[in-house]
Coordinates of N, CA and C in Angstrom, one line a residue:
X829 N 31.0 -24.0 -108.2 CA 30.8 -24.6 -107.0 C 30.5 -23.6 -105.9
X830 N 31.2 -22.5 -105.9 CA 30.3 -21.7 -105.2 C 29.2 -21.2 -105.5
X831 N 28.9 -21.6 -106.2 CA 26.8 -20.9 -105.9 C 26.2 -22.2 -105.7
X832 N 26.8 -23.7 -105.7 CA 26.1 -24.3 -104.8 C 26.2 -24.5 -103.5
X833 N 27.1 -23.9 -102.8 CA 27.4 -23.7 -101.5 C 26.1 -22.1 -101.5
X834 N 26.3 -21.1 -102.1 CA 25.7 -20.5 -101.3 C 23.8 -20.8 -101.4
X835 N 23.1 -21.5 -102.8 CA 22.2 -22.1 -102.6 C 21.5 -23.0 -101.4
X836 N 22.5 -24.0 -101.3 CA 21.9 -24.1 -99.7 C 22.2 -23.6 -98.7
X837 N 22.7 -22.7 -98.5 CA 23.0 -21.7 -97.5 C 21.8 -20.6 -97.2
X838 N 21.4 -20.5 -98.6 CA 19.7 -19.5 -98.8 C 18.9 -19.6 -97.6
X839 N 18.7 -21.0 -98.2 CA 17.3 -21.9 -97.5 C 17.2 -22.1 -95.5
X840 N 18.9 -22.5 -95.5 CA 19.0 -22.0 -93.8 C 19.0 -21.1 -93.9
X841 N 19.7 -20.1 -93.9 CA 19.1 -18.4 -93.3 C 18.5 -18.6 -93.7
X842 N 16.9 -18.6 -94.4 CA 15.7 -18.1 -94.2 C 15.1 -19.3 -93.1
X843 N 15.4 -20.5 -92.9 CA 14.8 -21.2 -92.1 C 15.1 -20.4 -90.5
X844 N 16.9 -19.9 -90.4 CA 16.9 -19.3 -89.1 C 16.6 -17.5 -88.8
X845 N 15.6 -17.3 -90.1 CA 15.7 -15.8 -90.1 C 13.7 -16.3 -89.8
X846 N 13.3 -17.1 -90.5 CA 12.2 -17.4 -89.8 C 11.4 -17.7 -88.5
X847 N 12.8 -18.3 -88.0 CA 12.6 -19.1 -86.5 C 12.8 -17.6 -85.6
X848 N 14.0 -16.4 -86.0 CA 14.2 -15.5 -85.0 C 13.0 -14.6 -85.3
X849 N 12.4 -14.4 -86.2 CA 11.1 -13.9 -86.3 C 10.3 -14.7 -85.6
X850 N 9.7 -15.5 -85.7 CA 8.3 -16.4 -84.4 C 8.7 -16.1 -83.4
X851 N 10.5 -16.0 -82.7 CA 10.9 -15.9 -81.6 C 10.4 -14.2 -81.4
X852 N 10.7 -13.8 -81.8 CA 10.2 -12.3 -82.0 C 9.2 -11.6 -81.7
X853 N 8.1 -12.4 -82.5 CA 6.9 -12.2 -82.5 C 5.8 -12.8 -81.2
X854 N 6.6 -14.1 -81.0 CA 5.9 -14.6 -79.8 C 6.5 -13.5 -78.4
X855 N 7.7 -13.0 -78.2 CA 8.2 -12.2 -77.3 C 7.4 -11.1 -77.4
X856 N 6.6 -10.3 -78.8 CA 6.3 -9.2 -78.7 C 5.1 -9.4 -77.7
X857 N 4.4 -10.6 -78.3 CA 3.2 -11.2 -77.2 C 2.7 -11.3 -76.3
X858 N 4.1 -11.9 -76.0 CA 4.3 -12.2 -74.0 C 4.2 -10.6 -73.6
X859 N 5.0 -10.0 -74.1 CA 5.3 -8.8 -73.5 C 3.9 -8.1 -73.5
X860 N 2.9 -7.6 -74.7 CA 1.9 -7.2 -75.1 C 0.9 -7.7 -73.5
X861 N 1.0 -9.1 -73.3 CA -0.1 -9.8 -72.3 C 0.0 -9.5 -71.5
X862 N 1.6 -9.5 -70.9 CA 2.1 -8.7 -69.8 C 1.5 -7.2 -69.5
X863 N 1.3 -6.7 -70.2 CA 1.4 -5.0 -70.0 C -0.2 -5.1 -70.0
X864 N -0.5 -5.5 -70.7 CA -2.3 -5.8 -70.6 C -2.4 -6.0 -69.0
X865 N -2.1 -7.4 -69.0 CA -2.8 -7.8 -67.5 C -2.4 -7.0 -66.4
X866 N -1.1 -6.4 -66.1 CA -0.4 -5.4 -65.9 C -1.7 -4.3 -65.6
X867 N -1.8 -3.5 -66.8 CA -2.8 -2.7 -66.7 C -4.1 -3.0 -66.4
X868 N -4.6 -4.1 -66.4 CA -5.9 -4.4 -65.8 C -6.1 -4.5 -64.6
X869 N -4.9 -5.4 -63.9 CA -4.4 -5.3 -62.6 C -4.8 -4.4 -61.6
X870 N -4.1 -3.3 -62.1 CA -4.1 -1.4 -62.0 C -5.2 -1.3 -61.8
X871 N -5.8 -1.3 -63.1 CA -7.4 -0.3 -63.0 C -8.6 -0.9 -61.9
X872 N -8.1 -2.4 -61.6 CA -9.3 -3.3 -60.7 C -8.7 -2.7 -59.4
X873 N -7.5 -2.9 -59.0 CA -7.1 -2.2 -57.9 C -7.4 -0.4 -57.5
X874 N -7.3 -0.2 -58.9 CA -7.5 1.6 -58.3 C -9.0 2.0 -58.0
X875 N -9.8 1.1 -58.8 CA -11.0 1.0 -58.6 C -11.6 0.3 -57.1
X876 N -10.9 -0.6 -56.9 CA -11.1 -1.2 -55.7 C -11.0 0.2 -54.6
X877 N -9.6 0.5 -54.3 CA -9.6 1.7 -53.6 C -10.3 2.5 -53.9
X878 N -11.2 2.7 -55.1 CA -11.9 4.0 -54.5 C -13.5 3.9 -54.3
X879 N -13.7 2.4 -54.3 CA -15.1 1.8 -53.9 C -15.0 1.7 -52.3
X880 N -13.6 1.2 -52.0 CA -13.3 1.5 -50.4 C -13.6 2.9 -49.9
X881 N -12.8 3.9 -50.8 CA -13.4 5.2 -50.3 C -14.2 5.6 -50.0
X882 N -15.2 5.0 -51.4 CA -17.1 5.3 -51.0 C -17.3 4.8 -49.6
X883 N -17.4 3.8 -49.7 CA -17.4 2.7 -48.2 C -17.3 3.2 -47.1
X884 N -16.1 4.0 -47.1 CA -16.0 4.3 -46.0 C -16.4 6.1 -45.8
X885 N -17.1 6.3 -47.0 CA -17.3 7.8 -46.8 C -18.6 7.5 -46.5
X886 N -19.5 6.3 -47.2 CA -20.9 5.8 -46.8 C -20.9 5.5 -45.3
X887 N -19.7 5.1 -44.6 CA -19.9 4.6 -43.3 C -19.5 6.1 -42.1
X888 N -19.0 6.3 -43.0 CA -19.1 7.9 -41.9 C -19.9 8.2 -41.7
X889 N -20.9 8.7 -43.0 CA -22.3 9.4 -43.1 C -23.3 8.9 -42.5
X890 N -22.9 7.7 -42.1 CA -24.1 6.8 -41.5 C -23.6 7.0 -39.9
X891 N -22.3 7.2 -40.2 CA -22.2 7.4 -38.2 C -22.2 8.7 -37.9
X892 N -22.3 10.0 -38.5 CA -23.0 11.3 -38.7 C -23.9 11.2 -38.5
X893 N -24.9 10.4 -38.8 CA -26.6 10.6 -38.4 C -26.8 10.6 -37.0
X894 N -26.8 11.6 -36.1 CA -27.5 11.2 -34.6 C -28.3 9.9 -33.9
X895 N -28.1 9.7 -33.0 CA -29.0 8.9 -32.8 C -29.2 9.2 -31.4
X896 N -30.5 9.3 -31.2 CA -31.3 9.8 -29.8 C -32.2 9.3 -29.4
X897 N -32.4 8.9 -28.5 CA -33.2 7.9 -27.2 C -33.3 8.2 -26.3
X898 N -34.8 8.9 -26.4 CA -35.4 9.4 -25.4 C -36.2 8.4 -24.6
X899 N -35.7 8.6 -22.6 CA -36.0 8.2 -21.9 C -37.6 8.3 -21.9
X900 N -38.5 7.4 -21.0 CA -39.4 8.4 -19.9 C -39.1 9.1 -19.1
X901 N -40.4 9.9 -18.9 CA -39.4 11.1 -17.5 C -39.5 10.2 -16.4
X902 N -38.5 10.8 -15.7 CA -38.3 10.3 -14.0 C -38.7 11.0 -13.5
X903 N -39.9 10.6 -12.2 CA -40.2 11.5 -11.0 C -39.7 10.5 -9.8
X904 N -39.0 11.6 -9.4 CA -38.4 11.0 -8.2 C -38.3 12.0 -6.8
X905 N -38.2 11.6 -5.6 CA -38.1 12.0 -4.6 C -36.7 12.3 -4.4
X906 N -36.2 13.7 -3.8 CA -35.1 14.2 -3.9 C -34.7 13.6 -2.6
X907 N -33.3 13.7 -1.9 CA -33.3 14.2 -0.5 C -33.2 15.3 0.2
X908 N -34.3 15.7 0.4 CA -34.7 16.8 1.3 C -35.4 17.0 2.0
X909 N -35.5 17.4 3.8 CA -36.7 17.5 4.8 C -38.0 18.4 4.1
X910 N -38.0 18.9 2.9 CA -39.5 19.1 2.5 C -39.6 18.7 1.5
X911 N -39.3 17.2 1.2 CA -40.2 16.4 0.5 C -40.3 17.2 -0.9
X912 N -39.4 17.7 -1.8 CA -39.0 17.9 -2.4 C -39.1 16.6 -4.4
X913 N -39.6 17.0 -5.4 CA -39.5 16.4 -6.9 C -38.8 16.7 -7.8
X914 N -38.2 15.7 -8.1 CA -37.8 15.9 -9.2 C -38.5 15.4 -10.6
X915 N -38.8 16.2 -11.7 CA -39.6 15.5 -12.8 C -38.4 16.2 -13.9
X916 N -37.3 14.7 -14.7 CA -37.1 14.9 -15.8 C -36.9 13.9 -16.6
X917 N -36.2 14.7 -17.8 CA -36.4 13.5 -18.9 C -35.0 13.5 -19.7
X918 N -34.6 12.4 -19.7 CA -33.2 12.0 -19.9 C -33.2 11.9 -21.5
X919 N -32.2 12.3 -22.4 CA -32.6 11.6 -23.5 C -31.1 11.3 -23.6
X920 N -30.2 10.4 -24.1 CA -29.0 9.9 -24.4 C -28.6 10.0 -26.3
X921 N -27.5 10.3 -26.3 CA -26.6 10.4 -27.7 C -26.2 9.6 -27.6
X922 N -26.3 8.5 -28.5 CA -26.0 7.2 -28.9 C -24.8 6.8 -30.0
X923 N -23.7 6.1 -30.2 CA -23.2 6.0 -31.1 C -23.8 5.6 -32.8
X924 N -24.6 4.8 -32.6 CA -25.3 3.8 -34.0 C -26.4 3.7 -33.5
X925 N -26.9 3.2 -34.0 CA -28.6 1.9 -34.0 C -28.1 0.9 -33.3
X926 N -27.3 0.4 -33.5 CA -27.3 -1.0 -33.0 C -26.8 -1.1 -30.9
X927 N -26.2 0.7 -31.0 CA -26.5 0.6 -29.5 C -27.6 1.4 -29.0
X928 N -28.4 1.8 -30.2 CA -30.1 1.9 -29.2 C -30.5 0.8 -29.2
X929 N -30.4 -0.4 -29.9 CA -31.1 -1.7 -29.7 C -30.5 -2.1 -28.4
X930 N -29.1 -2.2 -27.9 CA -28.4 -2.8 -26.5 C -29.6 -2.1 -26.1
X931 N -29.7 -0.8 -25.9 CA -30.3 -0.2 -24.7 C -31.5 -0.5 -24.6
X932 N -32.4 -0.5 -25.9 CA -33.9 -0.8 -25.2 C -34.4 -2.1 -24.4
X933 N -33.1 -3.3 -25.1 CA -33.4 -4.9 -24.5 C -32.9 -4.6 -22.6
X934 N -32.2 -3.5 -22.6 CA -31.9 -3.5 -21.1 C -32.8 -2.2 -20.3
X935 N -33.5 -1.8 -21.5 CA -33.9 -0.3 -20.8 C -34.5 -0.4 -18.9
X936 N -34.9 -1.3 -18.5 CA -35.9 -1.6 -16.9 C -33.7 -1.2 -16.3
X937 N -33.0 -2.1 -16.4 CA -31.4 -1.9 -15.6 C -30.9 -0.7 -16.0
X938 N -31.5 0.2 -17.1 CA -31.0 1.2 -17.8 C -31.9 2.2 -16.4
X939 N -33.0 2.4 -16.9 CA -34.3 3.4 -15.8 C -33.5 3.1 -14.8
X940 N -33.5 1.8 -13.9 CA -33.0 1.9 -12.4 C -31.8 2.3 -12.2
X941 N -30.8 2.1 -12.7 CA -29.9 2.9 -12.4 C -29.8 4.6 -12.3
X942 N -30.3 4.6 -13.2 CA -30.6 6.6 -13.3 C -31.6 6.6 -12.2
X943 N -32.6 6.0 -12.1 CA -33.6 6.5 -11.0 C -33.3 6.1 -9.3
X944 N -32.2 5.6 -9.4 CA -31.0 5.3 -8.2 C -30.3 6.4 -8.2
X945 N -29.3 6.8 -8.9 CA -29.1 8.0 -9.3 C -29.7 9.7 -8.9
X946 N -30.8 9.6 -9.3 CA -32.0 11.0 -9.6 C -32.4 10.8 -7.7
X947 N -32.4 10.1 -7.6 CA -33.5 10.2 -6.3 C -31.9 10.5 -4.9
X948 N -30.5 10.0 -5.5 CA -29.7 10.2 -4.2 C -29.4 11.5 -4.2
X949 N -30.2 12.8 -5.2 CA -29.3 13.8 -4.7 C -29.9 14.8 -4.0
X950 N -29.5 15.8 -3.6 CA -30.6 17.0 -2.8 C -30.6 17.7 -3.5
X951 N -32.0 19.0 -3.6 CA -32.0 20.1 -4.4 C -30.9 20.7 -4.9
X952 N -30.5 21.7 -3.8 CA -29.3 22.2 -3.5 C -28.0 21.8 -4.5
X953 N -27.9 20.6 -4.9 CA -27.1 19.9 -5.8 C -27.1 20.1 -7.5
X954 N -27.9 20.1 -7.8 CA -29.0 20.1 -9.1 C -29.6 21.0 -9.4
X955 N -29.4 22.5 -9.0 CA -30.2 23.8 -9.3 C -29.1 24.6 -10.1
X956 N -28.4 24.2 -9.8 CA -27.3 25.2 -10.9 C -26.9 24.6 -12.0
X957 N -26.6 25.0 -13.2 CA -25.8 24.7 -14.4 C -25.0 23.6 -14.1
X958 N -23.4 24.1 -13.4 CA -22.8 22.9 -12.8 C -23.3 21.6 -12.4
X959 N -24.3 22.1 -11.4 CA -24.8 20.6 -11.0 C -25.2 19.9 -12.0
X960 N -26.6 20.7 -12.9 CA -26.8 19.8 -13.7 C -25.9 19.1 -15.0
X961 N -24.7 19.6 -15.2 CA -23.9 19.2 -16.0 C -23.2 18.2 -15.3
X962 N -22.9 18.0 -13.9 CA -22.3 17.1 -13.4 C -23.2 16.2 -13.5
X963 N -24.5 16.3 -13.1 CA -25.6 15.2 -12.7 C -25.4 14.6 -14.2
X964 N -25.7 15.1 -15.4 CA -25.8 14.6 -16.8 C -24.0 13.7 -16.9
X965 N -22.8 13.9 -16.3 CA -22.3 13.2 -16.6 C -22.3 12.0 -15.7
X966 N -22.9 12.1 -14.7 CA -23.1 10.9 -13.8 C -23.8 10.2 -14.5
X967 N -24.7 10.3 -15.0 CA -26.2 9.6 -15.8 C -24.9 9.3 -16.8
X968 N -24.2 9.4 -17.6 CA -23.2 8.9 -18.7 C -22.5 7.7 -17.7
X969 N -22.2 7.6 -16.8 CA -21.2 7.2 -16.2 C -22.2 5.8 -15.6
X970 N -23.2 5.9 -15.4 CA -24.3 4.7 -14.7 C -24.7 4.3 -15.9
X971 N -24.7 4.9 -17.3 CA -25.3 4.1 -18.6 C -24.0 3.4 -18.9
X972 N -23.2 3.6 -18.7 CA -21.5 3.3 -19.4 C -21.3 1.8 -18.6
X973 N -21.9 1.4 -17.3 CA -21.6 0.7 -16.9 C -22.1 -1.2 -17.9
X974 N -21.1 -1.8 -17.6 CA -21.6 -3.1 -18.8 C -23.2 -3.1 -18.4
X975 N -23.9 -3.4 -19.4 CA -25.3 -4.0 -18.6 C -25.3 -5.4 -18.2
X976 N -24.6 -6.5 -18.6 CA -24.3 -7.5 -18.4 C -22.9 -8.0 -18.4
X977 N -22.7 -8.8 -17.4 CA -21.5 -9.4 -17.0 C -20.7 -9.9 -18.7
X978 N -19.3 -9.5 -19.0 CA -18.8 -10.0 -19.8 C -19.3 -9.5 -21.0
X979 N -19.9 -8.1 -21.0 CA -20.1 -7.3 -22.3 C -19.6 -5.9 -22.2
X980 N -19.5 -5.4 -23.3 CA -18.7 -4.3 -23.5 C -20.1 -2.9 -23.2
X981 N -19.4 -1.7 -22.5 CA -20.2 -0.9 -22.1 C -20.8 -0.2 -22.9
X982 N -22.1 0.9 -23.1 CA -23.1 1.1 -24.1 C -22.0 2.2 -25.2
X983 N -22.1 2.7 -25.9 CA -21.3 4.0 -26.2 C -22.0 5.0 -26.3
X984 N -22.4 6.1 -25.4 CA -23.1 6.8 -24.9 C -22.3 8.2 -25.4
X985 N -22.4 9.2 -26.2 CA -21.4 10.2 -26.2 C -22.0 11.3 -25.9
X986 N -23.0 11.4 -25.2 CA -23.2 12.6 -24.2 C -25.2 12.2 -23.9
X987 N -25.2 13.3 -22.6 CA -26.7 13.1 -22.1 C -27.4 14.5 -21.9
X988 N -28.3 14.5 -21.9 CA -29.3 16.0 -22.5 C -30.4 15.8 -21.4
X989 N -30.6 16.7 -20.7 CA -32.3 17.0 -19.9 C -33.1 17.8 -20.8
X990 N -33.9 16.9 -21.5 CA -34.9 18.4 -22.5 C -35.8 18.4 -21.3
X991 N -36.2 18.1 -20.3 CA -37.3 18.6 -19.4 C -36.4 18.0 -17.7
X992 N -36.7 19.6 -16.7 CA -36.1 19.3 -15.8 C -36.8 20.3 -14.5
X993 N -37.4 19.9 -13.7 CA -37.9 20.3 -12.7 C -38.1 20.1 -11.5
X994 N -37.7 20.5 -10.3 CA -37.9 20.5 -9.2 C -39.1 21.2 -8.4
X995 N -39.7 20.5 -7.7 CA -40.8 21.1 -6.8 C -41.1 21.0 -5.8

C-alpha cells in the first residue's frame, strides 16, 4: 500500500514541479524584457542627449558666424560756424540674420535716427579716439531703440566706422 500512495504522489510533484518551472521560466522573461526595454530606454535617451549636444553645438556655430550690415555712408552737416562735413560709414554687428532682416524692413527709421545723431555734433567732439568711440556707442544706443511700438529692441553688439571724415 505504500507504493500506491507514493505512485500518485509522482504524478503531482511533477505536475507542481512543472507549474514552478513555467513560473520560472515565465519570471525569467518578464525579467529578460525588463532589462531589454530598460536598456533600450538608455541608449534612445543617451542618444537623444547627444543629438541635443550636436544641436546645440550646431546652434552656437551658427551664432559664431558674424553678421555685418553695412550702412550707406552719411554726409552730414556738423555744427560748426565753418560749415564743416562729416562723410561716414556705419557698419553694425548684428546678433543673427534674422536681426539683419528687422533692420533692413526699418532701415529709412534706422538712417534717420543716426543721421539725427551725425549731424547734432561739432568737430571738436568727434576728432579724437574717445569721441569717436563715444559717437559709435551712441549710434548703438539710437539702433537699440524699439523700431516699433511694442517690439523688442534690435540686438546690435557693437558699431564700427570703416570710413570717417571730416571736412
Amino acid at each position: 500500500m505504500a507504493t500506491k500512495k507514493d505512485a500518485p504522489a509522482t504524478p503531482a510533484g511533477e505536475k507542481k514541479s512543472k507549474k514552478t518551472l513555467v513560473i520560472l521560466v515565465v519570471l525569467i522573461l518578464v525579467l529578460l524584457g525588463a532589462a531589454g526595454g530598460g536598456w533600450f530606454y538608455w541608449q534612445k535617451m543617451r542618444s537623444g542627449s547627444e543629438g541635443g549636444a550636436a544641436a546645440d553645438a550646431k546652434k552656437k556655430k551658427k551664432d559664431s558666424v558674424p553678421v555685418y550690415s553695412t550702412l550707406e555712408a552719411f554726409t552730414v552737416n556738423l555744427q560748426s560756424e565753418e560749415h564743416q562735413l562729416l562723410q561716414a560709414v556705419v557698419v553694425l554687428h548684428l546678433s543673427s540674420k534674422e536681426e539683419e532682416d528687422r533692420l533692413k524692413l526699418h532701415m529709412p527709421l534706422v538712417r534717420n535716427r543716426i543721421l539725427l545723431l551725425l549731424s547734432s555734433k561739432k568737430p571738436e567732439e568727434i576728432t579724437t579716439v574717445e569721441g569717436k568711440k563715444k559717437l559709435a556707442q551712441e549710434v548703438m544706443e539710437q539702433v537699440k531703440i524699439p523700431l516699433v511700438s511694442n517690439d523688442s529692441p534690435l540686438e546690435v553688439r557693437d558699431v564700427f566706422f570703416t570710413q570717417f571724415i571730416i571736412q
